[in-house]
Coordinates of C-alpha atoms in Angstrom, one line a residue:
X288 CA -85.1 -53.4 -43.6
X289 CA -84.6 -49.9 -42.3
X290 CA -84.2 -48.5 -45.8
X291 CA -86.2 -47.0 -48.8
X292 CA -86.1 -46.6 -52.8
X293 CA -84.7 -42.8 -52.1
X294 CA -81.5 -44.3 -49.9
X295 CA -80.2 -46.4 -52.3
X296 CA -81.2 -43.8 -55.5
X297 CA -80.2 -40.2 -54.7
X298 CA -79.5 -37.2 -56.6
X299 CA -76.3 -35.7 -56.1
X300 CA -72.7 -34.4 -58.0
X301 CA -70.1 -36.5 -59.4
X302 CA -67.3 -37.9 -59.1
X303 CA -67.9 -40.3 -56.2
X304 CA -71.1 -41.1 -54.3
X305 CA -68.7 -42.5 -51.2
X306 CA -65.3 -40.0 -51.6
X307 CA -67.3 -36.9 -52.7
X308 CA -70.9 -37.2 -51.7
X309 CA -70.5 -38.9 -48.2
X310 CA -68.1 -36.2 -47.1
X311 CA -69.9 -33.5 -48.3
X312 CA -72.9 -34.7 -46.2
X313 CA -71.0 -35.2 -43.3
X314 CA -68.6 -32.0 -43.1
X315 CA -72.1 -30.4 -43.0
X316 CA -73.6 -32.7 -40.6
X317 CA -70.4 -32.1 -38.4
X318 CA -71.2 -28.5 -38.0
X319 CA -74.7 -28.6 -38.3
X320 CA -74.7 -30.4 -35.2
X321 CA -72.1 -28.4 -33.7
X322 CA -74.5 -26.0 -33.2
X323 CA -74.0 -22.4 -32.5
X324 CA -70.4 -21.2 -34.6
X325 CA -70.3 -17.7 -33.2
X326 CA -67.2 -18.4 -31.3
X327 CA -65.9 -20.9 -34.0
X328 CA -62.4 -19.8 -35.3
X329 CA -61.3 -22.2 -37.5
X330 CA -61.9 -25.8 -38.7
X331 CA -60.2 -28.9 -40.0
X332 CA -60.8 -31.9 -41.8
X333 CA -58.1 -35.2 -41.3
X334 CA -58.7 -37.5 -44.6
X335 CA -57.7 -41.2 -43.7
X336 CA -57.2 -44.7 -45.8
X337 CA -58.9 -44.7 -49.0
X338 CA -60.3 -41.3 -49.0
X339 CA -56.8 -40.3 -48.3
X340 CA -55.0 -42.6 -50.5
X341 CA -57.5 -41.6 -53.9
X342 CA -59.5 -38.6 -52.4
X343 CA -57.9 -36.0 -54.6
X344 CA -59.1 -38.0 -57.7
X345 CA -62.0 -38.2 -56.2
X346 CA -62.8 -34.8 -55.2
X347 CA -62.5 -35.7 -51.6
X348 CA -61.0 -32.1 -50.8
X349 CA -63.7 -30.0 -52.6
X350 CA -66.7 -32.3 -51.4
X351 CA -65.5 -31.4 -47.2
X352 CA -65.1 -27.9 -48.2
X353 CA -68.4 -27.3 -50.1
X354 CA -69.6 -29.5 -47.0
X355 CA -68.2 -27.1 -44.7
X356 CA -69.7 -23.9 -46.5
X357 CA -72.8 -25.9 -45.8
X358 CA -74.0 -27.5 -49.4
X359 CA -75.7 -30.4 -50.4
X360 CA -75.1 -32.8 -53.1
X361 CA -78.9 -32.3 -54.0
X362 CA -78.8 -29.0 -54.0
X363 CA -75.2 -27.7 -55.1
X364 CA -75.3 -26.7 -59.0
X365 CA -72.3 -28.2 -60.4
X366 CA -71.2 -25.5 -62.8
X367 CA -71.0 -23.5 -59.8
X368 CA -68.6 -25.8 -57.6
X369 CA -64.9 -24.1 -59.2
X370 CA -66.2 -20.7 -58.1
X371 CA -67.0 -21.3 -54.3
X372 CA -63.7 -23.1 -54.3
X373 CA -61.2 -20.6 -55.8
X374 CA -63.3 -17.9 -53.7
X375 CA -62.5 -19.8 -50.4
X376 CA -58.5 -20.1 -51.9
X377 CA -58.4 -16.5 -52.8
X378 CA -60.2 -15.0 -49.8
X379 CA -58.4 -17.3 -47.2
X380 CA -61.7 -17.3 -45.7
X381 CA -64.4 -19.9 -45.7
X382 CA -68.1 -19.7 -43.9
X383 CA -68.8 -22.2 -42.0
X384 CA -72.4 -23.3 -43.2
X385 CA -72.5 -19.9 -45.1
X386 CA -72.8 -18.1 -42.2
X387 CA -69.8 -17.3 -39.7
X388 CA -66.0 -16.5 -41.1
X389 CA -63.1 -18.5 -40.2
X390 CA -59.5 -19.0 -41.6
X391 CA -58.8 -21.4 -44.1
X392 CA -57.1 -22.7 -46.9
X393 CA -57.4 -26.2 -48.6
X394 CA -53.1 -26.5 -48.2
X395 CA -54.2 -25.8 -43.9
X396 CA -57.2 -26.9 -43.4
X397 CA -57.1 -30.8 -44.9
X398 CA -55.4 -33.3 -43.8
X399 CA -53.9 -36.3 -45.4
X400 CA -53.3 -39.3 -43.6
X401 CA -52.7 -41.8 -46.3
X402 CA -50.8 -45.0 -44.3
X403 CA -53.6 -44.7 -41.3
X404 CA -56.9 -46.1 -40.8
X405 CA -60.1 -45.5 -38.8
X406 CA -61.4 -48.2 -36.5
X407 CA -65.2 -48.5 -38.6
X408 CA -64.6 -48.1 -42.1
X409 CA -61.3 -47.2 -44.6
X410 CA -63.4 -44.4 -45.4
X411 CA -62.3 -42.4 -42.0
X412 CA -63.0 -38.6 -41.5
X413 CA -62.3 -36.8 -38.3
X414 CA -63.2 -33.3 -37.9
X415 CA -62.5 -30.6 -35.4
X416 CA -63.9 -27.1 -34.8
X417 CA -61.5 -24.4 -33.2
X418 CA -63.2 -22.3 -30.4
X419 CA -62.1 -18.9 -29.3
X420 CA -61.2 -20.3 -25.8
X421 CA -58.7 -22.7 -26.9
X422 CA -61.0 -26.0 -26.8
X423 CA -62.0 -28.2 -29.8
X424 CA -65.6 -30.1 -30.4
X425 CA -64.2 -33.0 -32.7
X426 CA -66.1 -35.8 -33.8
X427 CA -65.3 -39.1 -36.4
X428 CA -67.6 -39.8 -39.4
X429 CA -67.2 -42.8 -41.9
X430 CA -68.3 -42.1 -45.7
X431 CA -69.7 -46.4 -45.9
X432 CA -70.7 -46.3 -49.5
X433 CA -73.3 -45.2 -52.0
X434 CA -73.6 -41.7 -50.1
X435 CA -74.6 -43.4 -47.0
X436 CA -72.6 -42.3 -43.9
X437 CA -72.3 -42.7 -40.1
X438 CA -70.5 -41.0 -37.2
X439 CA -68.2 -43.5 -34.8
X440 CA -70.5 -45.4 -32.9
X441 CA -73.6 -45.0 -35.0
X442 CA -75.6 -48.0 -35.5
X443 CA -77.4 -47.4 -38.7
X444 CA -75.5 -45.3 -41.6
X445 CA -77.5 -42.8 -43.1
X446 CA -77.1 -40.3 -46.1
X447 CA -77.9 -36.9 -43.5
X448 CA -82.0 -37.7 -43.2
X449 CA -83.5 -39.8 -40.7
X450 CA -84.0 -43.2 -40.5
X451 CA -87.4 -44.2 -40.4
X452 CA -89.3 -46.2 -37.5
X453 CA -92.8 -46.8 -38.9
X454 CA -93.2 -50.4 -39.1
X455 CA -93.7 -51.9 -42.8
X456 CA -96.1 -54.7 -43.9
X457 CA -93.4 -56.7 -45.4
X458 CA -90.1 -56.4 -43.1
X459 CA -87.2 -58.6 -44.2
X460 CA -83.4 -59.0 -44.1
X461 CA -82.9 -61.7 -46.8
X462 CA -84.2 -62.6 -50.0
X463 CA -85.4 -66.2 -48.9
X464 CA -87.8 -63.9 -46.3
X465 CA -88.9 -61.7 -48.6
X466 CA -89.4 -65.1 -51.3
X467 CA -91.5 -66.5 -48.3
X468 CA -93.5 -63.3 -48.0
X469 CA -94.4 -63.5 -51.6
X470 CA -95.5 -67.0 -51.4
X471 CA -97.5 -66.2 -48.6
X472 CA -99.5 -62.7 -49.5
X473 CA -99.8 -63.8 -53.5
X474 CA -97.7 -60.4 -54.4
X475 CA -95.1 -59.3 -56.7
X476 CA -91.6 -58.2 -55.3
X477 CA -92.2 -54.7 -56.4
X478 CA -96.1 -54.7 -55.0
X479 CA -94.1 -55.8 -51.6
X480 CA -91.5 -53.0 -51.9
X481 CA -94.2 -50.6 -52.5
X482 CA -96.2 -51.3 -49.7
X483 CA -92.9 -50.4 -47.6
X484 CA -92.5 -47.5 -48.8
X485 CA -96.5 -46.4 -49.0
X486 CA -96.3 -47.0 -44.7
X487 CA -94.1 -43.8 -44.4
X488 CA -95.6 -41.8 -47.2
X489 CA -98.8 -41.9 -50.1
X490 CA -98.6 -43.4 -53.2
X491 CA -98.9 -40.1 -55.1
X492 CA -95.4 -39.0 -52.9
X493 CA -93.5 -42.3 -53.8
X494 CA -94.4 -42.5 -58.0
X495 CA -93.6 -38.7 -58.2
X496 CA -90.4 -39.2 -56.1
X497 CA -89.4 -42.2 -58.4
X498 CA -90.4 -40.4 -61.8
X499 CA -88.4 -37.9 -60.0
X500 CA -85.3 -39.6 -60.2
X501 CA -85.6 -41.4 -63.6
X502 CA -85.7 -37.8 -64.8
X503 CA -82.6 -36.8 -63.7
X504 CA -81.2 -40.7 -65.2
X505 CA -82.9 -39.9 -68.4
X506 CA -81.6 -36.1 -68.2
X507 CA -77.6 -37.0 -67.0
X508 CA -77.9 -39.8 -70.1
X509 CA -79.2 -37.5 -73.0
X510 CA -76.5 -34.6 -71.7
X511 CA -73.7 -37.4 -71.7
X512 CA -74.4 -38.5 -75.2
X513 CA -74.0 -34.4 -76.8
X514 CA -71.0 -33.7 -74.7
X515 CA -67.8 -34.3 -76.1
X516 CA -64.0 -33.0 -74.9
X517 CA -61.9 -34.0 -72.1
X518 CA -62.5 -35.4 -68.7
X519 CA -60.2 -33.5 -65.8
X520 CA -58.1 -34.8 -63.6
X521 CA -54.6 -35.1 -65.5
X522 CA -55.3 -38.4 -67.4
X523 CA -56.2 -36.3 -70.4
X524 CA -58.9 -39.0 -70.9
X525 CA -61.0 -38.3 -73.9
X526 CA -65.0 -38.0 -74.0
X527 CA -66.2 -41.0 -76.3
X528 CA -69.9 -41.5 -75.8
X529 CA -70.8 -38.6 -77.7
X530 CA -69.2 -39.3 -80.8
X531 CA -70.1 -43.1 -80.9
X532 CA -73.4 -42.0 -80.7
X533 CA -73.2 -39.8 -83.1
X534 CA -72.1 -42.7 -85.2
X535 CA -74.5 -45.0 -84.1
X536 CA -77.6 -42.5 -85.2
X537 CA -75.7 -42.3 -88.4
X538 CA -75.3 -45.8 -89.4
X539 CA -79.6 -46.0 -88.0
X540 CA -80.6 -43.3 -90.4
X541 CA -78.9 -44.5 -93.3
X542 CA -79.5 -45.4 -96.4
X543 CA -77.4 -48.4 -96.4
X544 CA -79.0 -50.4 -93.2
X545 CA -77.0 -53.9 -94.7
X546 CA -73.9 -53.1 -91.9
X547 CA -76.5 -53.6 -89.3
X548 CA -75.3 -56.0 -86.8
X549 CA -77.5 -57.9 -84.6
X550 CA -75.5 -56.6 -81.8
X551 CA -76.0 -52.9 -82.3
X552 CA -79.0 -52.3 -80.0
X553 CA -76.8 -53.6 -77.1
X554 CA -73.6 -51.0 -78.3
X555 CA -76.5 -48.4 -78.0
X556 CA -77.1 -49.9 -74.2
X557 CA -73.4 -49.9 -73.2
X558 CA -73.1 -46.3 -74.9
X559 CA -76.3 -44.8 -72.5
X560 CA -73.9 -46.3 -69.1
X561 CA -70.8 -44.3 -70.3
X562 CA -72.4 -41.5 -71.1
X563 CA -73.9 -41.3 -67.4
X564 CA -69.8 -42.1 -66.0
X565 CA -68.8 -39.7 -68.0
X566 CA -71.0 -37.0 -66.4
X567 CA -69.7 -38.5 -63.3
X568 CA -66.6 -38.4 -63.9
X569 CA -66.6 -34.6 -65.0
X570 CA -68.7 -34.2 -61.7
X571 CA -71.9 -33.7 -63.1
X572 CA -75.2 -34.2 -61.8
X573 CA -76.1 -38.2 -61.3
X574 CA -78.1 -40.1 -59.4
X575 CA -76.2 -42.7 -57.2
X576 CA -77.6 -46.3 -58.5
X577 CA -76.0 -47.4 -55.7
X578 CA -73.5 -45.5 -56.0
X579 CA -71.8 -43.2 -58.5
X580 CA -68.5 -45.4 -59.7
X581 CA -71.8 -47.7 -60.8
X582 CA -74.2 -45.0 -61.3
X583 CA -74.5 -46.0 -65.6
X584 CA -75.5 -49.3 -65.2
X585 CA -79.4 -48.8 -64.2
X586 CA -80.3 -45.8 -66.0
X587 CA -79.1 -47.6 -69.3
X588 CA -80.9 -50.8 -68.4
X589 CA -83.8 -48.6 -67.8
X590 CA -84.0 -46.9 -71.0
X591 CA -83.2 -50.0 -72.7
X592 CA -86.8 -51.2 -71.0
X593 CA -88.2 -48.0 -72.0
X594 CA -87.5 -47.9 -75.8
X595 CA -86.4 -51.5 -76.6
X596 CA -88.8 -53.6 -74.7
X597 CA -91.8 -52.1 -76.2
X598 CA -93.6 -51.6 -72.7
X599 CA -97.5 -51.5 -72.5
X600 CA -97.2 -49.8 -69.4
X601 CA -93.9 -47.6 -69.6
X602 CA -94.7 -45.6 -66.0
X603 CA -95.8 -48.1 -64.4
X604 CA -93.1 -50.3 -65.8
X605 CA -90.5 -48.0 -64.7
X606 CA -91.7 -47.6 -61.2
X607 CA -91.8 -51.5 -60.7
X608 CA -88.1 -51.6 -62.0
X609 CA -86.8 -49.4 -59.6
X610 CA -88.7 -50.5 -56.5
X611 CA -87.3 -54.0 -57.0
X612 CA -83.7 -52.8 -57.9
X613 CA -84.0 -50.9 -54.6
X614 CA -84.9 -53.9 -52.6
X615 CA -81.6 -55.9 -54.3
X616 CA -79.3 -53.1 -53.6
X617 CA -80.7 -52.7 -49.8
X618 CA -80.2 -56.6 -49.3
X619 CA -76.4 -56.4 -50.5
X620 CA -75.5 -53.5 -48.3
X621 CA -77.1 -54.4 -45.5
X622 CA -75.1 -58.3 -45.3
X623 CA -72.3 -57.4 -47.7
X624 CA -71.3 -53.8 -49.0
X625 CA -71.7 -51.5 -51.5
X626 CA -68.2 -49.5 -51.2
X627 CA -65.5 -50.4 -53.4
X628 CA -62.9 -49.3 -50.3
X629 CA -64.4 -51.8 -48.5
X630 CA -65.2 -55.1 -50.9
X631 CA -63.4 -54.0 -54.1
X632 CA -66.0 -52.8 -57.2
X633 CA -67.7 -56.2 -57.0
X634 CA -70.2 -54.4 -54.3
X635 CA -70.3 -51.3 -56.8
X636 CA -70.6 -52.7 -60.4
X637 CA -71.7 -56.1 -59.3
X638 CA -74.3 -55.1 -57.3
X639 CA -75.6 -52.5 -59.9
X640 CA -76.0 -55.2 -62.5
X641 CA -78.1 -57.4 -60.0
X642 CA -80.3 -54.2 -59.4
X643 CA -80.6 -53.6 -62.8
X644 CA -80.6 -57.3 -63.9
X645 CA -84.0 -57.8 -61.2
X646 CA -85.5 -54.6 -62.4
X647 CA -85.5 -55.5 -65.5
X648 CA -87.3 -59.1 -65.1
X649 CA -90.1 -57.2 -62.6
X650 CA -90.6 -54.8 -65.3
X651 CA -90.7 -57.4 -67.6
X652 CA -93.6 -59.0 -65.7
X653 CA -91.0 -61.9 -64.2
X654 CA -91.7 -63.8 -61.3
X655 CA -90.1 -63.6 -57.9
X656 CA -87.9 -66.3 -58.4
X657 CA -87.0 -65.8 -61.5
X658 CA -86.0 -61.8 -60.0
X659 CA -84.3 -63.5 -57.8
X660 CA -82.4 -65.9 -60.0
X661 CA -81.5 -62.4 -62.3
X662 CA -79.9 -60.5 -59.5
X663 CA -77.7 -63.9 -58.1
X664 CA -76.5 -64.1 -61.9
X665 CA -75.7 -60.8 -62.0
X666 CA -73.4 -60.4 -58.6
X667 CA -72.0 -63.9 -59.3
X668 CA -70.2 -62.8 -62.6
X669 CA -68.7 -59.8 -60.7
X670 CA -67.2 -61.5 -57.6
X671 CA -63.7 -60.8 -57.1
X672 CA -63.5 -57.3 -59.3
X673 CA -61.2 -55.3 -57.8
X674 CA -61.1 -51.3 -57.6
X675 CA -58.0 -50.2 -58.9
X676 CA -58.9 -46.8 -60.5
X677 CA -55.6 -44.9 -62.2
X678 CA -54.8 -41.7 -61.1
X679 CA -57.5 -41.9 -58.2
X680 CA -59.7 -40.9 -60.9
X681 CA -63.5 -42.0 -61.7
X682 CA -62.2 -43.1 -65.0
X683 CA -60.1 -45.9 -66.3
X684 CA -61.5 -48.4 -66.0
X685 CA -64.5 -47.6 -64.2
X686 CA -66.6 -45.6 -67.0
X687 CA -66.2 -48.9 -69.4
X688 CA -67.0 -51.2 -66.7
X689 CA -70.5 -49.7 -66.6
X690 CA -70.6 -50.1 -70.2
X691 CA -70.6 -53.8 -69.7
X692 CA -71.7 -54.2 -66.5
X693 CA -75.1 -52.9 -68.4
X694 CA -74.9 -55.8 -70.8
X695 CA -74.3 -58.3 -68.0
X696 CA -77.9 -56.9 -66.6
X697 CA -79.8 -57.7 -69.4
X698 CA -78.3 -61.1 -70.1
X699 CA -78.7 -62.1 -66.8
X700 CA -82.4 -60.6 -66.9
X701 CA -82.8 -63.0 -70.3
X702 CA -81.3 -65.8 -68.8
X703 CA -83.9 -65.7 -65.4
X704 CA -86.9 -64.7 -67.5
X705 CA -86.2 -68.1 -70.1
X706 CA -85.9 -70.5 -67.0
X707 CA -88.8 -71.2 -64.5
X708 CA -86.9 -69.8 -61.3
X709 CA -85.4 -72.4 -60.2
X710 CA -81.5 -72.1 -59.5
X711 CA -78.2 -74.1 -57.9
X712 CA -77.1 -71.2 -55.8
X713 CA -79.2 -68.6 -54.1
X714 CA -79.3 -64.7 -53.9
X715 CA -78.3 -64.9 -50.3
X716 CA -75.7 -67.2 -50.5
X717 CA -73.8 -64.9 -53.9
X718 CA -74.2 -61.4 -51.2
X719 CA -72.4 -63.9 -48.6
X720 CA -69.8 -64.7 -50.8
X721 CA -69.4 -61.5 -51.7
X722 CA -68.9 -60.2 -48.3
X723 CA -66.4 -63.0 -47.7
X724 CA -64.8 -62.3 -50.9
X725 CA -64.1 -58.8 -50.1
X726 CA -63.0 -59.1 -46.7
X727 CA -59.9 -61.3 -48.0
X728 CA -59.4 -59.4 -51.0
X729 CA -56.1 -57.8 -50.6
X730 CA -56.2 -54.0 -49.5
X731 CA -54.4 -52.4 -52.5
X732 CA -57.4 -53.7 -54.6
X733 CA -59.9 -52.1 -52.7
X734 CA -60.4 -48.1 -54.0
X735 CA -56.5 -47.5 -52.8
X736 CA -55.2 -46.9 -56.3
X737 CA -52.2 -48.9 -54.8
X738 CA -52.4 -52.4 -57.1
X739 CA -53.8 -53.5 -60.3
X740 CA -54.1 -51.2 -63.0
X741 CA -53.3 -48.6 -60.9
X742 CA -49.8 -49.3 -61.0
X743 CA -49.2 -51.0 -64.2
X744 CA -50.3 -48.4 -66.1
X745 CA -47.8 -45.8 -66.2
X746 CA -49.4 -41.8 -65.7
X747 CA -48.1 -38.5 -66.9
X748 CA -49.8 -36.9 -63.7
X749 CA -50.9 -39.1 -61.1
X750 CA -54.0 -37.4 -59.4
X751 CA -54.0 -39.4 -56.4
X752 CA -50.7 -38.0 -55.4

C-alpha cells in the first residue's frame, strides 16, 4: 500500500475535498509544472461531468482560480478566499502562481462542459496555458476523491506530494493480508500501521503530525458548535449545531437532570459531525476524513473516545485510532472508491463510518478481528447511498448524514467489540461490493445533483445551475 495516515487525513478548506480541494491542487500543479510563465498570456480551465454538473455548489470555479494564483488548501486562509476572488473579477487580471499577469475573468476563463465526460474519472479537468507565439501547453487532470488527484495517464493519484518508494515492514492490499500479518508478527493493526509509516519518517515526526491533525478536528468542531447564521449558496439553509448545543449544555447544567434521556450522549455525538459539515459547508477549514462531504464523522467519533470513553491513555489512544482508520480508508480506495461522483456517498459516508467504526475498537483496545468485523459493519449499512446533494451544495442532506453516519460508527464499534471477531461476510468482500455497487448505480445518483433529492425537492435558487 503506497499510501500514509497524512493521504487519507489532510488539512485543507471546505466545501469539497474532491470538487474544491482536488482542483485547487491541480490548477497549481498544472502550472507549476508548466514551468517558466514569462511568455504565458492567458489561461483556461474546461470543467467536465460532475465537477461541471455541481462544481458551482461546490466551489469548483474559485478552487481552479485560487489554484491558478498558486494556493494551497493547507495554506490558503479561508476568510481570505472572497478577497483574492473579487480582486481577480475587478482587476480582469489574475497571476499565474502569484507571479506573472495574464487576462482573465471567471465568465472567460472557465469552462463548463456539463453533458461530457473525461476518459479516467467524471471528475475531468483539462487545462491550457496561452503562449505569446500562438501555441498552447495543455494537459488533463482528474480530481479521484478525498483530495487525491492524477493527470491522464498517471498510475498512482496523489494529493500534489510524492508518492513514497521506501519499502514498509508490513505491505498489504487487503485486509485478509494485513489479518495474516498480524497473526504472524503478534501485533496490533495500528502497531502495523505505524511501523509503515515510521520507515519514511521518526516516530516523533508521525505522533506530532497526527496530534497535528486532531487539532485542527478538535479546533473546526469547537468553532462549529459557537457559530450560528446562514450557510451560502442560495438554499438559505440555517446553521443548527450551535444552538442545539447550546441547548444540550443547558438541559446538562440544570437543575432539573429528570429529562435526561439515555440517548443524549449520542445527540451530543451526532451534534460534534454537523458542526464540522457545517464549517465545511461555509468553506471553512477541515480536515478531509476521507474526504470533506464525510469530514464530521471521525472527528466526532474521536471526541466521543476522548471524553466519553474515559481513556487511560487519551494520546496514545488517539494516535492508535487514527492510524487504523487510515489503514481502512486506504483499503477502500485503493479496490473500491472514495468519491461520491464515482460510487455514490456510500464510498464517502460509508467508508468514514468504517474508519471511524475501526478506530474506535483499536482505541478501545479491540482485537484485529474484531477491527475488522467494525469497519465491514460499518460500510455494509451504507451500500447503495446515493449522492444527490440539492442545489450542488455541501448541504442537504449531506451535513445530517454525518450526523448519523457518526452514530452508525459507534454501534458498529459496540457491536465488534461485544463479539469475539468472528463474522459471515468479510471486510474485503463489503469494499468489493461496494465497488460493484457503485459501478451499476445509475449516473444521476452519483454527485450529478441530476436524481434523488436533487430533483424532488423543489429550490428557490438552484446553485448548480
Amino acid at each position: 500500500m503506497d499510501m500514509s495516515v497524512f493521504d487519507l487525513f489532510k488539512i485543507g478548506i471546505g466545501p469539497s475535498s474532491s470538487h474544491t480541494v482536488g482542483p485547487m491542487v491541480a490548477a497549481r500543479r498544472f502550472l507549476v509544472e508548466c514551468g517558466d510563465l514569462d511568455n504565458a498570456v492567458g489561461v483556461e480551465a474546461a470543467l467536465y461531468g460532475s465537477l461541471a454538473l455541481t462544481g458551482v455548489g461546490h466551489a469548483t470555479d474559485k478552487a481552479v482560480i485560487l489554484g491558478l494564483m498558486g494556493q494551497t488548501p493547507q495554506g490558503l486562509d479561508p476568510s481570505e478566499v472572497d478577497d483574492k476572488l473579487a480582486e481577480v473579477e475587478l482587476d480582469g487580471v489574475l497571476r499565474l502562481l502569484g507571479t506573472k499577469e495574464v487576462p482573465f475573468t471567471a465568465k472567460s476563463g472557465l469552462v463548463w462542459h456539463k453533458s461530457a465526460t473525461l476518459p479516467e474519472h467524471p471528475n475531468g479537468m483539462r487545462f491550457t496555458l496561452k503562449l505569446a507565439d500562438g501555441s498552447v501547453i495543455e494537459r488533463i487532470f482528474y480530481s479521484v476523491g478525498g483530495g487525491f488527484i492524477h493527470a491522464a495517464g498517471e498510475s498512482h493519484a496523489r494529493q500534489g506530494g510524492e508518492t513514497t518508494s521506501a519499502p514498509i515492514p508490513f505491505y498489504f492490499d487487503t485486509m485478509d493480508q494485513l489479518l495474516a500479518h498480524g497473526k504472524a508478527s503478534g501485533l496490533s493493526i495500528p502497531a502495523m500501521l505505524r511501523a509503515n509509516e515510521c520507515a519514511h519518517m521518526d516516530g516523533a515526526e508521525l505522533d506530532a503530525g497526527i496530534d497535528r491533525i486532531w487539532q485542527v478536528m478538535r479546533d473546526c468542531i469547537a468553532h462549529g458548535l459557537v457559530t450560528d447564521g446562514q450557510l451560502p449558496g442560495g438554499l438559505n439553509v440555517k446553521r443548527r449545531a450551535a444552538k442545539l448545543w447550546a441547548q444540550a449544555l443547558a438541559a446538562k447544567n440544570g437543575d432539573n437532570r429528570a429529562n435526561d434521556l439515555p440517548h443524549d450522549a449520542l445527540h451530543q455525538v451526532s451534534l460534534y459531525a454537523m458542526a464540522v459539515n457545517e464549517e465545511n459547508a461555509a468553506g471553512g477549514r477541515v480536515v478531509t476524513a476521507p474526504t470533506n462531504g464525510a469530514a464530521g464523522i471521525i472527528p466526532a467519533v474521536l471526541r466521543y473516545y476522548a471524553e466519553d470513553c474515559r481513556p487511560s491513555d487519551p494520546v496514545k489512544g488517539v494516535r492508535q485510532f487514527m492510524l487504523t482508520a487510515a489503514g481502512i480508508g486506504m483499503l477502500c480506495k485503493k479496490n473500491a472508491s472514495i468519491s461520491g461522483a464515482e460510487i455514490g456517498c456510500q464510498g464517502e459516508v460509508g467508508v468514514a463510518c468504517a474508519m471511524a467504526a475501526a478506530g474506535l475498537v483499536a482505541a478501545l483496545g479491540g482485537s484485529n478481528e474484531q477491527i475488522e468485523n467494525a469497519a465491514e459493519i460499518g460500510i455494509e449499512h451504507h451500500l447503495g447511498m446515493t449522492c444527490d446533494p440539492i442545489g450542488g451544495l455541501v448541504q442537504i442532506p449531506c451535513i445530517e448524514r454525518n450526523g448519523m453516519g457518526a452514530i452508525k460508527a459507534i454501534t458498529a464499534a459496540s457491536l465488534a467489540l461485544k463479539g469475539d471477531g468472528t463474522h459471515f461476510v468479510s471486510l474485503d468482500d463489503v469494499i468489493e461490493t461496494m465497488r460493484q455497487t457503485g459501478a451499476d448505480m445509475q449516473d444521476k445518483y452519483k454527485e450529478t445533483s441530476l436524481g434523488g433529492l436533487a430533483i424532488h425537492v423543489v429550490t428557490v435558487n438552484h446553485a448548480a445551475c
